[in-house]
Tab-separated table of C-alpha atoms in Angstrom:
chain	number	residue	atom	x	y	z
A	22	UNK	CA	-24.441	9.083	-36.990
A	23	UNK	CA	-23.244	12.570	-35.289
A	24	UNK	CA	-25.896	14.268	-33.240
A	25	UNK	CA	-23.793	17.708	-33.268
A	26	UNK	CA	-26.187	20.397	-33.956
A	27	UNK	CA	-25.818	22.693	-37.018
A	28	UNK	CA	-23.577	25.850	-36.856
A	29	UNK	CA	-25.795	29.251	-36.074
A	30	UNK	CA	-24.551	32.124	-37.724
A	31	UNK	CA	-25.911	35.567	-36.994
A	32	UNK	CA	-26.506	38.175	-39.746
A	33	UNK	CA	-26.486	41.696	-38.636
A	34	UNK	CA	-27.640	43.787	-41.460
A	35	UNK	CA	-30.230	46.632	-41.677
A	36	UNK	CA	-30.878	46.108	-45.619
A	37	UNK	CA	-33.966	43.789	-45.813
A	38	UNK	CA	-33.178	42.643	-49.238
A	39	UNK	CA	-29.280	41.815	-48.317
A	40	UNK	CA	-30.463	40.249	-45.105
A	41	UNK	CA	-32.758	37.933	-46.912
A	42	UNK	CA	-30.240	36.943	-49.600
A	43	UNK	CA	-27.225	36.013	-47.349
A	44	UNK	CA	-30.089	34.019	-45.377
A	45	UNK	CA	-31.124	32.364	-48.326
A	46	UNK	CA	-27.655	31.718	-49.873
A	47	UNK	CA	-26.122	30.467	-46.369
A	48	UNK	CA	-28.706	28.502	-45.576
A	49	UNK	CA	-28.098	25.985	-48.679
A	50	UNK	CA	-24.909	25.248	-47.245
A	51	UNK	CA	-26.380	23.684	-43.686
A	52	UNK	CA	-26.405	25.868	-41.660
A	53	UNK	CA	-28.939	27.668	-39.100
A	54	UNK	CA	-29.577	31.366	-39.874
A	55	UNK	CA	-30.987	34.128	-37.987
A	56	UNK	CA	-31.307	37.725	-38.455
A	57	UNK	CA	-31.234	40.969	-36.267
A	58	UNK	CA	-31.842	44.220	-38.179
A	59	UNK	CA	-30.517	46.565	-35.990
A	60	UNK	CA	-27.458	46.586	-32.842
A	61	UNK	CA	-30.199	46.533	-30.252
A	62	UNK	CA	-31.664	43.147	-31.540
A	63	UNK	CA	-28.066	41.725	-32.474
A	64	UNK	CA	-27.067	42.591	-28.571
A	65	UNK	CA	-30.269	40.348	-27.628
A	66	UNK	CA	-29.653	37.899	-29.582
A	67	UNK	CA	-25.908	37.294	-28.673
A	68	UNK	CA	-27.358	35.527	-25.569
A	69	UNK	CA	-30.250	34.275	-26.843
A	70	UNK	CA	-29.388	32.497	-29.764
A	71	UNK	CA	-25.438	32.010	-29.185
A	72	UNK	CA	-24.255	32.205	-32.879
A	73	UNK	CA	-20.959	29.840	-33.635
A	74	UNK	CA	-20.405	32.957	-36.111
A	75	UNK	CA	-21.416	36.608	-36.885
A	76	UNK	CA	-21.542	38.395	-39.895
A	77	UNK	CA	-22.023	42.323	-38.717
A	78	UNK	CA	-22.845	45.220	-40.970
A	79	UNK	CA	-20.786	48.576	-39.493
A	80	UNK	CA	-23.277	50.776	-40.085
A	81	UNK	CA	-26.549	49.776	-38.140
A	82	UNK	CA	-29.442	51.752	-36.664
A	83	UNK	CA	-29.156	52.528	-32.904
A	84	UNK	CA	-26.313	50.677	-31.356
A	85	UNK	CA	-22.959	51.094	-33.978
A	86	UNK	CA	-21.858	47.927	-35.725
A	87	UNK	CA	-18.366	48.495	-33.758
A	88	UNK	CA	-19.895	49.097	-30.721
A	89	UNK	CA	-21.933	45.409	-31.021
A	90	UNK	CA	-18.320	44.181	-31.886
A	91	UNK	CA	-17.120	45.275	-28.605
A	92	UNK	CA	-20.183	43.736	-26.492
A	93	UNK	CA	-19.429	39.809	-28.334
A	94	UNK	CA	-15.485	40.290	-27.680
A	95	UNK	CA	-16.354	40.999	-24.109
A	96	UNK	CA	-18.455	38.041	-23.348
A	97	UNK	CA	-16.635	35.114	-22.588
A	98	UNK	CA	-19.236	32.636	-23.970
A	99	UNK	CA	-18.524	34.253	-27.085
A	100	UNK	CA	-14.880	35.604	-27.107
A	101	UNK	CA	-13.423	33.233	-29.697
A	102	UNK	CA	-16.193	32.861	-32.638
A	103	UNK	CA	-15.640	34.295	-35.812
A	104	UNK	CA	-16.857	37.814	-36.514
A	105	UNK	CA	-16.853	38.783	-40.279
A	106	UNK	CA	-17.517	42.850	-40.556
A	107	UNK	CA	-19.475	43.715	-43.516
A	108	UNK	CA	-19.100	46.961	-45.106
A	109	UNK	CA	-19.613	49.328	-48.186
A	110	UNK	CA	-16.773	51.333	-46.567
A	111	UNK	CA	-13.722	49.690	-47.134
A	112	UNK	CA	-11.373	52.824	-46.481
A	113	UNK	CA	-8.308	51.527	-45.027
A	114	UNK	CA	-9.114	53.446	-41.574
A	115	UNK	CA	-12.360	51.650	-41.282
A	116	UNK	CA	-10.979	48.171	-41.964
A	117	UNK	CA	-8.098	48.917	-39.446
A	118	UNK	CA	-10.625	49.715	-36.885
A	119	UNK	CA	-12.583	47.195	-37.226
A	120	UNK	CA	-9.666	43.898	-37.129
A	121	UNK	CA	-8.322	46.056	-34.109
A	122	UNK	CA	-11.927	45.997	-32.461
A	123	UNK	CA	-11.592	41.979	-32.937
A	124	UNK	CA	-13.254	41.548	-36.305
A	125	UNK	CA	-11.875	38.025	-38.032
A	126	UNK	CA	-12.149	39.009	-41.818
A	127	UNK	CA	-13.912	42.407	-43.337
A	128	UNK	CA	-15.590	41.590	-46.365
A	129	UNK	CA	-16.441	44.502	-48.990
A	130	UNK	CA	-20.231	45.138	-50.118
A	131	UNK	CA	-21.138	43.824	-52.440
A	132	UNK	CA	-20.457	40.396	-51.038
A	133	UNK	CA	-18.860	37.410	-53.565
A	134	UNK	CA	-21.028	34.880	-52.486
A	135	UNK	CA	-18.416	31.680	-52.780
A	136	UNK	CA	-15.763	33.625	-51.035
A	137	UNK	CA	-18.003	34.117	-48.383
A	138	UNK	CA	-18.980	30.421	-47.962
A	139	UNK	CA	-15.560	29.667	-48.322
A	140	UNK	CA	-14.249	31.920	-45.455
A	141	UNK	CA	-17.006	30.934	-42.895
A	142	UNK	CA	-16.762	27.124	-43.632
A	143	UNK	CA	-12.736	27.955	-42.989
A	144	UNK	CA	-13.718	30.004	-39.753
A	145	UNK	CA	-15.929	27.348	-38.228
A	146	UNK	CA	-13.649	24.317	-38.703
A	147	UNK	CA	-10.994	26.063	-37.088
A	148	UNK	CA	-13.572	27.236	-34.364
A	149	UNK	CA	-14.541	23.348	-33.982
A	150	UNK	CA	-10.990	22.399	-33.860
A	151	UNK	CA	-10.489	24.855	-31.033
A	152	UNK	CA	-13.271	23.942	-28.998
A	153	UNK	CA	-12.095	19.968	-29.396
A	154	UNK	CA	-8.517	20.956	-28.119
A	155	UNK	CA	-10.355	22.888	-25.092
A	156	UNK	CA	-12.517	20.008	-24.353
A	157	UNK	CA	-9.837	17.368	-24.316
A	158	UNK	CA	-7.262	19.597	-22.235
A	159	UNK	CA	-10.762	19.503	-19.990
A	160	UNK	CA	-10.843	15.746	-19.513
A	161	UNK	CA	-6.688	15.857	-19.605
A	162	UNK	CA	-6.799	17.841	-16.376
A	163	UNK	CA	-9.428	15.958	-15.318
A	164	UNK	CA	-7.505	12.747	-15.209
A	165	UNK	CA	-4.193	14.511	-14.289
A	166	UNK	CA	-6.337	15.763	-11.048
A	167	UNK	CA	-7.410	12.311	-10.143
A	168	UNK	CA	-4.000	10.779	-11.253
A	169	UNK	CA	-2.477	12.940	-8.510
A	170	UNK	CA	-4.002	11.488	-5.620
A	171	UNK	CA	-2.161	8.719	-6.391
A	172	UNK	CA	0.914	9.908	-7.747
A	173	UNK	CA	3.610	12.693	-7.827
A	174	UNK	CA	3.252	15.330	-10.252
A	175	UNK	CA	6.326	13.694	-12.292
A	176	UNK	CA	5.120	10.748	-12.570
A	177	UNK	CA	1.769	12.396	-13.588
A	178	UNK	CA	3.320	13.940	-16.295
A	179	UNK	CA	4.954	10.531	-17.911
A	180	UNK	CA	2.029	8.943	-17.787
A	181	UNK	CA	0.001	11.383	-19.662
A	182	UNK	CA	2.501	11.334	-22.329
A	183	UNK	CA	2.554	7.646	-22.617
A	184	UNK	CA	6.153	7.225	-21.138
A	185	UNK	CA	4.563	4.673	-18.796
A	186	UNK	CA	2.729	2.277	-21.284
A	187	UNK	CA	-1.338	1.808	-20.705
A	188	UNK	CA	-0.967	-1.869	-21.830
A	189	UNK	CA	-1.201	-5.177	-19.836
A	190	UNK	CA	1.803	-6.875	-18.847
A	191	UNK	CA	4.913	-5.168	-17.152
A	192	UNK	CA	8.332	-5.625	-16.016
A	193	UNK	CA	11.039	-6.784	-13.297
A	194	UNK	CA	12.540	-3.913	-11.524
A	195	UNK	CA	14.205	-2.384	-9.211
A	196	UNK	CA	12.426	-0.965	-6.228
A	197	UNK	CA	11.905	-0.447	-2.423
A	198	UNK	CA	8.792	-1.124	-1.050
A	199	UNK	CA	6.717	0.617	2.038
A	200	UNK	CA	3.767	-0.449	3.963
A	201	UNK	CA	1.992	2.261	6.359
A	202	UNK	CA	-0.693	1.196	8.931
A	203	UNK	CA	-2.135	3.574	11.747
A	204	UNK	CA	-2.713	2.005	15.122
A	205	UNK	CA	-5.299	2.726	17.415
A	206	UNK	CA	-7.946	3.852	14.969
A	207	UNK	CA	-10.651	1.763	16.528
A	208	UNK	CA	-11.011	3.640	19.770
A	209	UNK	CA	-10.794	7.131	17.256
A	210	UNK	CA	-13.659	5.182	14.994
A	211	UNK	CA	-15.642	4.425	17.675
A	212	UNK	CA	-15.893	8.084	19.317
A	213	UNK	CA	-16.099	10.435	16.127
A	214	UNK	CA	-18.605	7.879	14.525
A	215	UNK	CA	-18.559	6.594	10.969
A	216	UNK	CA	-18.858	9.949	9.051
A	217	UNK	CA	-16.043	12.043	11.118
A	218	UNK	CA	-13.782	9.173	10.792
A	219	UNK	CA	-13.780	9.041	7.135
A	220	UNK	CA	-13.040	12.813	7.165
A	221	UNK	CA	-10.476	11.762	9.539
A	222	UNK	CA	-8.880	9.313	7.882
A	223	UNK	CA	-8.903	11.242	4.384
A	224	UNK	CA	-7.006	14.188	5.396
A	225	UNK	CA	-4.416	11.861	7.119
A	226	UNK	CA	-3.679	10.256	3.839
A	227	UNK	CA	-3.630	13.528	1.868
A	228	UNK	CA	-0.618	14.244	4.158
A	229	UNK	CA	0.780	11.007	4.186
A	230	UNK	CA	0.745	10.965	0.759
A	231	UNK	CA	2.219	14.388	0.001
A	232	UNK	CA	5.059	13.351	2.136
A	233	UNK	CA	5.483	9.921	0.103
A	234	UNK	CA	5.288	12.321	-2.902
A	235	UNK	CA	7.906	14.668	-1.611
A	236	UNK	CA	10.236	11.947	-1.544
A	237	UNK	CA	9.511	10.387	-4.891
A	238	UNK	CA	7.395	7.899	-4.177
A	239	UNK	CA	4.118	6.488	-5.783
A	240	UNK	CA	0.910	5.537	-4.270
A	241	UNK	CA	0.258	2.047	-5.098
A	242	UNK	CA	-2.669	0.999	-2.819
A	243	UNK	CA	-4.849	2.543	0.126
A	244	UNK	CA	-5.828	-0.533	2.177
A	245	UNK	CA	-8.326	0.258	4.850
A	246	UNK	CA	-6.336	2.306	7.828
A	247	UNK	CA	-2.799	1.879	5.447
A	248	UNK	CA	-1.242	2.671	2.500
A	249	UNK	CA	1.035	0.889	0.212
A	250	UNK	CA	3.900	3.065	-1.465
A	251	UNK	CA	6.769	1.817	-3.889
A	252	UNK	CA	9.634	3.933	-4.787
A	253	UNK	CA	11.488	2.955	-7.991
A	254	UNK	CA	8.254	2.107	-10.052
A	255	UNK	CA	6.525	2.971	-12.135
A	256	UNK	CA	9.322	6.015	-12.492
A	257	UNK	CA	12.854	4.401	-11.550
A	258	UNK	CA	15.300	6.247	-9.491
A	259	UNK	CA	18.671	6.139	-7.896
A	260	UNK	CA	17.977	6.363	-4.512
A	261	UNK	CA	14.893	4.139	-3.632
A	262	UNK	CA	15.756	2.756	-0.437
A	263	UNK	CA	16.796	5.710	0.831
A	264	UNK	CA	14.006	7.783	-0.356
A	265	UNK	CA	11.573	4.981	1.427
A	266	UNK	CA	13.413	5.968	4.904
A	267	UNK	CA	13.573	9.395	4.232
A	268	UNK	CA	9.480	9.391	4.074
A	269	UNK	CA	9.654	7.181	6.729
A	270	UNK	CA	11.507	9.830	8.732
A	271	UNK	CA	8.484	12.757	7.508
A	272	UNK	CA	6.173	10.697	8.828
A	273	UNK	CA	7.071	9.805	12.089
A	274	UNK	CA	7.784	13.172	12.595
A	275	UNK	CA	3.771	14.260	11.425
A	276	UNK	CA	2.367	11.937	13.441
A	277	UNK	CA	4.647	13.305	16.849
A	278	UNK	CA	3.419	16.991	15.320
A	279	UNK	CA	-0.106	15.779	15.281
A	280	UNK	CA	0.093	13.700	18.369
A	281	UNK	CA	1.432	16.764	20.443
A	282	UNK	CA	-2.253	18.541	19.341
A	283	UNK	CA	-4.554	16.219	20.487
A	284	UNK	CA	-5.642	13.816	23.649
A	285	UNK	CA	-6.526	10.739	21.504
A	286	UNK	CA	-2.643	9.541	20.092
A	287	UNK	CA	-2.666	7.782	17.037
A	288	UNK	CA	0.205	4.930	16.637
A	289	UNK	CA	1.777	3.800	13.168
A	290	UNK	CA	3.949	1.175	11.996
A	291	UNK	CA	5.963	1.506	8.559
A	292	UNK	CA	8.177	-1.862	7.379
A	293	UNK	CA	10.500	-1.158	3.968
A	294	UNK	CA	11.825	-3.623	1.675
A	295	UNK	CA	14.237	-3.982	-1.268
A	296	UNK	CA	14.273	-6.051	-3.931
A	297	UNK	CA	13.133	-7.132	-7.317
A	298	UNK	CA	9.378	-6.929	-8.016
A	299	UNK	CA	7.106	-7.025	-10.782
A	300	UNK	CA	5.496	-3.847	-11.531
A	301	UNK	CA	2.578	-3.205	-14.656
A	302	UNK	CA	-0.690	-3.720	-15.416
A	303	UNK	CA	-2.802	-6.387	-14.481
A	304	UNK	CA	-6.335	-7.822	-14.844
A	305	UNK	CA	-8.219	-7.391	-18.205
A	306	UNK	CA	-8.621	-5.394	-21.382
A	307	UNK	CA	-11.869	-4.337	-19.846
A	308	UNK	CA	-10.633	-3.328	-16.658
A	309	UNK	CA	-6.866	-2.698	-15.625
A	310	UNK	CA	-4.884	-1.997	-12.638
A	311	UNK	CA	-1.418	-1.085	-11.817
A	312	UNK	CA	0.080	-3.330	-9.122
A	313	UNK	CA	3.219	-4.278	-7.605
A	314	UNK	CA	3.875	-8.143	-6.750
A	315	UNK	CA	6.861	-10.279	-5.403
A	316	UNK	CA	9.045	-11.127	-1.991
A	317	UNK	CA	9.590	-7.468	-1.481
A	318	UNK	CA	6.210	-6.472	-1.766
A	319	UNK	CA	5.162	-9.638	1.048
A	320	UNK	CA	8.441	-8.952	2.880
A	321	UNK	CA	7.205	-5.289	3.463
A	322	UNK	CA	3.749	-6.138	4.601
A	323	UNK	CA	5.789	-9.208	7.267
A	324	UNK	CA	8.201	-6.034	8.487
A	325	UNK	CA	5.217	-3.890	9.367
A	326	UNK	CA	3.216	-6.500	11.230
A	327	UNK	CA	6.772	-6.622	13.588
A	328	UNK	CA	6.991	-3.361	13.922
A	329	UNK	CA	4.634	-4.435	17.220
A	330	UNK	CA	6.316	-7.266	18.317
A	331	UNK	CA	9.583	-5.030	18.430
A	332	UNK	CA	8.366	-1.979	19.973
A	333	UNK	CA	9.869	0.009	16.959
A	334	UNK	CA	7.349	1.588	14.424
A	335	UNK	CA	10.181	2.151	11.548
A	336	UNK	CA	11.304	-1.603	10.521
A	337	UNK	CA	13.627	-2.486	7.412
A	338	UNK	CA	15.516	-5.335	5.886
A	339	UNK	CA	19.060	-5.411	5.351
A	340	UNK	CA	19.141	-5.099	1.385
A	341	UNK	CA	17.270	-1.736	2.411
A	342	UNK	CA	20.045	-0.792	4.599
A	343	UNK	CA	23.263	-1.980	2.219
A	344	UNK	CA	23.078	0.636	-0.542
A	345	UNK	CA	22.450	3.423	2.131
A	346	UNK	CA	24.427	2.427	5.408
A	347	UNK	CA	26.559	4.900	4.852
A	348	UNK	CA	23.683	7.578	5.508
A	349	UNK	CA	22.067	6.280	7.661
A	350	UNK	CA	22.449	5.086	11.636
A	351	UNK	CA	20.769	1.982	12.020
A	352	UNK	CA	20.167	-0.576	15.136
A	353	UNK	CA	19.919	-4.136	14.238
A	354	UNK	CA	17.279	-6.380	16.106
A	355	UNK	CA	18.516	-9.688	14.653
A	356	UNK	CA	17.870	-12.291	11.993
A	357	UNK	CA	14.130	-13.198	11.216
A	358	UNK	CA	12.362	-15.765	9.255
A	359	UNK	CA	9.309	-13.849	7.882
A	360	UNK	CA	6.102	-15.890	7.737
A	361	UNK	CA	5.458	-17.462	4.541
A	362	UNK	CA	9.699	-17.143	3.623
A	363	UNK	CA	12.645	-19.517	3.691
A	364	UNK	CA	14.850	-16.644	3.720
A	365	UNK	CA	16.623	-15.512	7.147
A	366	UNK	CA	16.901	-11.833	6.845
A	367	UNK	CA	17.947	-9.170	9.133
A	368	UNK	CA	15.670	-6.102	10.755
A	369	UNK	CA	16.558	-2.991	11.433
A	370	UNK	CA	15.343	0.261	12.574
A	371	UNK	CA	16.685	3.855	12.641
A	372	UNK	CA	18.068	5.800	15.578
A	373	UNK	CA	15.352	7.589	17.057
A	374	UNK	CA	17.369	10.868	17.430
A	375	UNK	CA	19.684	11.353	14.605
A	376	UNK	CA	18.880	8.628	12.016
A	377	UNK	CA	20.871	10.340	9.292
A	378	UNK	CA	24.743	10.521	9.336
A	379	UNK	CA	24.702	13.990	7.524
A	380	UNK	CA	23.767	16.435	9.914
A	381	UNK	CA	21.814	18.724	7.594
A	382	UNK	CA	19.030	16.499	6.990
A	383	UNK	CA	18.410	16.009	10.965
A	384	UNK	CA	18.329	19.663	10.773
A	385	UNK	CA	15.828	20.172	8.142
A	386	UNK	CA	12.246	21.890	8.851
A	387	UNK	CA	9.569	19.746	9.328
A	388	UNK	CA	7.268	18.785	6.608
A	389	UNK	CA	3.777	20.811	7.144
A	390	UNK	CA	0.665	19.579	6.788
A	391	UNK	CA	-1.453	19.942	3.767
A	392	UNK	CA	-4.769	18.864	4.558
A	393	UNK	CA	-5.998	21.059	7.634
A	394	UNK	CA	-5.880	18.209	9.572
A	395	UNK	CA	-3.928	20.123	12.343
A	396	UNK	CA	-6.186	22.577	12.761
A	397	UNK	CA	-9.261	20.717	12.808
A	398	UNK	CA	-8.066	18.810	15.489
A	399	UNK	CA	-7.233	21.764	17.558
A	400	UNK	CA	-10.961	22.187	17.935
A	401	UNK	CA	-11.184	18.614	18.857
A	402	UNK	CA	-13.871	18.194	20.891
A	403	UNK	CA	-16.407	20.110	18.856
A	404	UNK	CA	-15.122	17.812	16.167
A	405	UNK	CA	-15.952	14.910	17.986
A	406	UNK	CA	-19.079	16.215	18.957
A	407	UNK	CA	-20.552	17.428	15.949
């Protein structure tokens, strides 16, 4: 059973008797009714009683008919509901006047009673319809706001418009995996205290993650003091693998920018890897999530944990490398059996000073931070201290 309220219309009209019997009539139909008799008490009653319509006599003691016209059109509350002028006059002057003032209709006196019904249950189901399209582009930004902490604006976009399907299940594709981890949070944690690391830690991520973003990438997971990224899913592309290093590039590069600002370094370690995975929805009807799962996915996660071991913070596997070694300058550390893998594979990592074979790309600005990270940090002791 709806619990929506009835519509209010507002009669402005200084006759008594014509007041009374629009009142009387309207009010069969449903509808809540009240009545101001002159512009003073219509102007009061705009806020008082917020009518979903207005019918408005022209001619009106005090305050002009027109002139109450002009106050409704100017409050925003009020901007968009139906205004029907009613009016002995109905010169062609006065009724040009009056739609140019913002009136919706201008209705002749004497009034045909089932036209008038007709008209305002026309004027408030398009009124209703408006205000449901306003409330669901509300909750559609809403989402698309939270969606985009996640993902890039793209990617946003396709799933709003049900390119990506909502269901359970998925597919087998394509796709180059990341994993990011920071190292040597715990001595940060331990100084700036619970609260300032969270702060911490969330503006980090906001720039880590505009950076994945930049490159095409999608946020799959934040895990603790790392995130996981995938390029090629849930939106495929061309280039994953070497979109993957080229964010692994941005972010070493942040991290020297941040670590150049303040006395406490932070440390990272990215591993990337290539390969087939499953990508879709997963759990329940009740509650879904989207996840990534297969070798590449636990190859990624192995890669990262050796980026310690090797003393290099960027780590790949060679089906990362294949598709872009030809854009790419690359030192090989040997052939590994990953924990929890059969497979042999060979690691790699990029060249610390020119990793990219096209010159234009080691030449590129820096990416900037997003969050204010930087320049909270600048003030770093008060930071810690507060």
């Amino acid at each position: 059973m709806s619990t929506r309220r009835p519509h209010r219309i507002l009669i402005v009209e200084d006759d008594e008797t014509q007041a009374q019997m629009l009142r009387h009539f309207i009010a069969m139909w449903g509808y809540e009714i009240q009545v101001a008799m002159t512009g003073e008490d219509a102007i009061s009653a705009l806020d008082t009683y917020q009518p979903d319509l207005v019918l408005l006599d022209l001619y009106l003691p005090g305050i002009p008919g027109l002139d109450v016209l002009k106050q409704i059109r100017e409050k925003s509350k009020l901007q968009d509901i139906p205004v029907f002028v009613v009016s002995a006059d109905d010169s062609e002057e006065i009724k040009i006047v009056s739609m140019s003032s913002g009136a919706s209709e201008f209705l002749s006196k004497p009034v045909v009673m089932a036209d008038l019904v007709m008209k305002i249950q026309t004027a408030l189901e398009l009124l209703e319809s408006r205000r449901t399209i306003e409330e669901l582009n509300r909750k559609l930004e809403k989402e698309k706001k939270r969606l985009l902490r996640y993902f890039s604006e793209d990617l946003v976009e396709k799933i709003l418009t049900e390119e990506i399907p909502a269901e359970l299940g998925g597919d087998i594709v394509p796709a180059s995996v990341m994993f990011f981890d920071i190292r040597g949070s715990t001595p940060m944690a331990e100084k700036m205290g619970p609260k300032n690391y969270a702060t911490f830690i969330s503006d980090l991520f906001a720039d880590i993650m505009d950076i994945i973003f930049a490159n095409r990438g999608s946020v799959n997971e934040l895990l603790g003091d790392g995130i996981l990224a995938t390029f090629g899913c849930p939106v495929p592309t061309d280039d994953d693998a070497f979109n993957a290093i080229r964010t692994a590039v941005d972010i070493r590069t942040y991290v020297q920018n941040f670590n150049s600002m303040v006395v406490d370094k932070i440390g990272y370690g990215i591993g990337i890897a290539t390969g087939r995975i499953f990508a879709g929805n997963i759990g329940s009807i009740r509650r879904m999530k989207y996840a990534v799962m297969g070798d590449p996915v636990n190859a990624a996660a192995r890669i990262q944990d050796m980026t310690k071991e090797l003393n290099a913070p960027i780590l790949f596997d060679h089906h990362s490398f294949q598709p872009i070694r030809n854009r790419v300058r690359a030192h090989s550390h040997g052939h590994f059996k990953l924990r929890g893998k059969e497979e042999v594979i060979e690691i790699l990592s990029l060249d610390e000073r020119h990793p990219f074979i096209d010159k234009k790309l080691d030449t590129e600005d820096e990416p900037a931070p997003q969050s204010g990270l930087f320049q909270m940090f600048h003030e770093r002791d008060r930071f810690i201290d507060g």
